[in-house]
C-alpha atoms as one frame of an Amber mdcrd trajectory, in Angstrom:
protein
 135.004  73.469  62.177 137.052  76.220  63.845 136.668  77.436  67.424 134.631
  80.476  66.388 132.110  78.296  64.557 131.792  76.041  67.565 131.141  79.042
  69.828 128.537  80.513  67.472 126.803  77.149  67.131 126.783  76.583  70.929
 125.515  80.132  71.488 122.679  79.560  69.051 121.691  76.313  70.805 121.734
  78.099  74.203 119.540  80.952  72.942 117.066  78.526  71.375 116.922  76.538
  74.572 116.466  79.680  76.669 113.584  80.949  74.476 111.949  77.536  74.487
 112.260  77.312  78.301 110.804  80.779  78.737 107.869  79.935  76.488 107.114
  76.859  78.528 107.387  78.692  81.887 105.171  81.492  80.593 102.579  79.051
  79.390 102.573  77.296  82.701 102.061  80.382  84.839  99.390  82.074  82.715
  95.781  81.222  83.516  92.481  82.626  82.325  91.270  85.138  84.954  87.648
  84.166  84.145  88.363  80.943  86.006  88.933  82.764  89.293  86.412  81.458
  91.802  85.849  81.143  95.540  87.522  77.751  95.296  90.613  79.460  93.826
  90.679  82.076  96.582  90.011  79.490  99.323  92.954  77.395  98.185  95.292
  80.388  98.190  93.946  81.562 101.577  94.509  78.163 103.242  98.020  77.905
 101.804  99.001  81.247 103.328  96.922  81.314 106.514  99.866  80.578 108.831
 101.879  83.574 107.700 100.216  85.512 110.518 102.763  83.830 112.848 105.512
  85.804 111.083 103.856  89.119 111.812 102.600  91.147 114.727  99.308  93.023
 115.235  99.876  96.792 115.436  99.701  97.904 119.066 101.169 101.408 118.930
  97.510 102.381 118.646  96.139 100.497 121.655  92.728  99.656 120.118  94.365
  98.032 117.067  96.233  95.680 119.362  92.918  94.032 120.277  92.481  92.509
 116.788  92.498  88.696 116.382  95.833  87.868 114.705  94.364  84.706 113.203
  91.512  86.498 111.332  91.875  86.356 107.543  89.809  87.222 104.490  90.253
  87.365 100.714  87.983  89.110  98.203  88.019  89.704  94.465  85.699  91.868
  92.316  85.880  90.872  88.639  85.194  92.959  85.553  81.542  91.953  85.423
  81.047  93.182  88.982  80.936  89.646  90.324  82.222  89.436  93.945  84.068
  86.397  95.376  84.675  86.256  99.129  86.385  83.674 101.343  87.531  83.589
 104.927  86.386  85.967 107.641  84.503  88.148 105.123  82.171  89.688 107.691
  85.072  90.746 109.899  85.385  94.524 110.147  88.660  96.324 110.602  89.801
  99.927 110.290  90.840 101.172 106.872  93.802 103.229 108.160  96.212 104.364
 105.401  94.106 103.003 102.598  91.883 106.039 103.214  94.703 108.168 101.850
  93.852 107.367  98.246  90.227 108.488  98.804  91.356 111.778 100.381  93.759
 112.337  97.506  91.048 111.915  94.942  88.879 114.496  96.704  91.668 117.014
  97.236  92.769 116.804  93.609  89.124 117.046  92.371  88.687 120.252  94.393
  92.080 121.924  94.095  93.591 120.461  90.964  96.643 118.207  90.727  99.156
 120.979  90.174  98.002 122.828  93.311  98.078 119.733  95.486 101.504 118.527
  94.303 102.971 121.974  94.564 102.826 121.306  98.312 104.232 117.742  98.216
 106.166 115.412  95.968 105.470 112.429  93.741 108.438 110.639  95.261 108.744
 107.116  96.631 110.643 106.533  99.857 112.864 104.051 101.655 111.540 105.250
 105.025 108.616 104.018 107.200 105.155 105.553 106.757 105.435 107.807 109.810
 108.925 109.168 109.022 109.403 112.933 109.002 111.530 112.545 105.819 112.371
 115.980 104.408 109.896 118.127 106.376 112.815 119.866 108.068 114.812 120.379
 104.862 112.602 121.193 101.882 109.600 121.542 104.213 107.342 119.430 101.955
 106.168 115.802 102.373 107.647 113.305  99.900 104.259 112.003  98.734 100.585
 111.801  99.754 100.899 108.162 100.872 103.163 108.806 103.840 101.458 110.169
 106.984 102.814 113.700 106.544 101.554 113.972 102.993  98.241 112.367 103.887
  97.657 114.735 106.767  98.369 117.653 104.397  96.067 116.137 101.723  93.151
 115.926 104.132  93.735 119.494 105.263  93.457 120.650 101.625  89.881 119.335
 101.335  87.538 122.330 101.688  85.082 122.759 104.539  85.132 123.609 108.212
  84.944 121.215 111.174  84.543 117.578 110.146  83.400 118.443 106.606  86.501
 116.971 104.953  86.031 113.717 106.856  82.369 113.529 105.879  83.353 113.964
 102.211  85.803 111.055 102.518  83.193 108.908 104.231  80.584 109.790 101.601
  82.922 108.800  98.757  83.886 105.555 100.507  80.196 104.692 100.920  79.590
 105.426  97.244  82.540 103.355  95.959  81.642 100.356  98.078  77.878 100.868
  97.747  77.793 100.387 101.476  75.926 103.105 103.371  76.641 101.428 106.718
  80.317 102.433 106.635  81.284 104.614 109.574  84.246 105.269 111.830  85.024
 103.353 114.968  84.886 105.901 117.809  87.081 103.817 120.108  89.855 103.513
 117.491  89.485 107.225 116.664  89.907 108.230 120.330  92.824 105.818 120.660
  94.552 107.307 117.558  93.912 110.830 118.735  95.263 110.259 122.237  98.462
 108.540 121.051  99.038 110.345 117.734 101.765 112.651 118.971 104.083 111.924
 116.031 101.357 112.793 113.583 100.639 115.881 115.646 104.288 116.871 115.356
 104.108 116.543 111.553 100.950 118.634 111.507 102.505 121.500 113.375 105.779
 121.336 111.457 103.812 121.709 108.214 101.778 124.479 109.798 105.051 126.185
 110.730 106.191 125.745 107.097 103.057 127.481 105.844 101.548 124.380 104.212
  98.679 124.127 106.682  96.716 127.149 107.837  93.903 125.579 109.861  93.690
 124.220 113.399  93.806 120.718 114.858  90.275 119.938 113.648  91.985 119.044
 110.374  94.179 116.485 112.142  91.120 115.047 113.864  89.587 114.495 110.397
  92.666 112.476 109.470  92.338 110.341 112.586  88.649 109.777 111.796  89.229
 108.773 108.174  91.789 106.172 109.315  89.240 104.798 111.799  86.513 103.939
 109.233  85.591 100.263 109.487  85.556  98.165 106.306  85.697  94.524 105.154
  87.941  92.791 102.609  85.047  93.058 100.121  84.930  96.846 100.580  88.673
  96.993  99.811  88.229  94.870  96.662  85.567  97.320  95.455  87.917 100.251
  96.079  90.629  98.432  94.147  88.188  97.830  91.298  87.078 101.499  91.238
  90.621 102.818  90.656  91.468  99.946  88.292  88.571 100.918  86.012  88.863
 104.690  85.524  86.876 105.448  88.700  83.840 103.497  87.569  82.058 101.578
  90.370  81.904  97.776  90.318  78.207  97.884  89.292  78.957 100.081  86.279
  77.971 103.444  87.833  80.167 106.006  86.049  79.321 109.100  88.143  83.018
 109.796  88.870  84.564 108.304  85.719  87.946 109.957  85.238  90.800 108.117
  83.530  93.422 110.749  84.582  92.399 110.530  88.242  92.643 106.739  88.011
  96.164 106.952  86.572  97.267 109.431  89.285  95.949 107.358  92.165  97.319
 104.085  90.811 100.748 105.581  90.122 100.999 106.733  93.749  99.815 103.315
  94.976 102.498 101.655  92.852 105.445 103.744  93.958 104.543 104.471  97.589
 101.434 102.477  98.600 103.311  99.756 100.458 105.541 102.080 102.476 109.279
 101.434 102.223 108.526  97.981 100.769 106.993  99.543  97.672 109.994  99.026
  95.385 110.373  95.350  96.197 106.577  94.900  96.074 106.539  96.403  92.552
 109.109  93.794  91.568 107.312  90.820  93.094 103.581  91.739  92.763 103.774
  94.528  90.209 100.348  96.047  90.857  99.097  99.355  92.323  98.310  98.556
  95.966  97.679 100.381  99.251  98.073  98.824 102.698  96.917  99.896 106.109
  98.150  99.001 109.582  94.648  97.622 110.342  95.720  94.602 108.276  94.063
  95.395 104.974  95.486  95.768 101.460  93.548  97.014  98.428  94.873  96.102
  94.972  93.998  97.437  91.523  94.559  95.194  88.488  94.220  97.879  85.760
  91.204  97.368  83.569  90.465  94.012  85.098  89.626  93.613  88.751  89.963
  94.730  92.377  91.472  92.637  95.181  91.003  93.034  98.922  92.771  91.096
 101.653  92.751  91.209 105.411  95.002  89.693 108.055  96.041  91.979 110.953
  99.458  90.533 111.745 101.927  92.909 110.066 105.451  92.391 108.782 108.388
  94.691 109.590 107.210  97.182 106.984 103.679  97.526 108.441 102.026  95.447
 105.730  99.809  92.394 106.272 102.114  89.352 106.226  99.506  86.775 105.110
  97.780  89.371 102.920 100.919  89.989 100.885 101.453  86.291 100.258  97.862
  85.723  99.213  98.132  88.555  96.686 101.494  87.267  95.464 100.136  83.775
  94.839  97.083  85.082  92.949  99.321  87.327  90.826 101.668  84.448  89.966
  98.849  82.018  89.162  97.078  84.409  86.795 100.078  86.438  85.567  98.561
  89.713  86.758 101.727  91.778  87.179 101.967  94.901  85.033 105.475  93.806
  84.146
């Protein structure tokens, strides 16, 4: 046998071994999602509970700094509408940036996608959520998930005074089937009194001709971020967008496959701030985080996931929440990729 034959033979053996190994690994990591239960979630929660020690509760908004860093909750809403909750499931926290996907749905429903995205981009970013990005160059926000784009999105919702906020609240109550949802006035006042950076973005966009109204529109943004929710509410939001805007109980009032694709695409590329690219690689699911400690996740066509743990990593995402999601995704092979 010549050297070339030996090389070809060895190469063939290596390829066969590689394929065999991959088949075994894939078989080991794939599990039937119908087996997800509270026991499953509880096991994952307990495994990742201590990750809060690697994060820090947001305190740039004083009221948020009062949250219990040890609080943790995990919720899943499956395709049949069945809800599984573990941890501090009754614990309320403010929705913060997760409200941006609700505002985007309303703005696009009213104004049309082309009109909304004529004023901002579809781009991802390597900058923090409150970065001015290219407001001083192109004059337009990079995307509707960063603060600048989200402030602009809310301003595009029609109605005077607090009408745009009330529309967001109404849709949140519908999606979660929870009419008790409301904003926390203390957090709202705290955000309003310290939100100078957001105020700067507002006036820079007003100067650029993107916003024509007054600061009432910015107040609506502060209010939408201050709405209190639970991990279960977030799981229901994730389910809604994962299933063509159909509610977890099957109510199809807002069914819209294109809207679902738009929202999930923005969640995937920009929903986890500057960590979004790495998150797409590790978790691989449309997700949106908030500095209140929550993350909502859409598993397209399958389920919604909601997590809560207020200690944030350096990107502003829940440290324990991320690891709970990652473990569930690995165990049930949920990544889109």
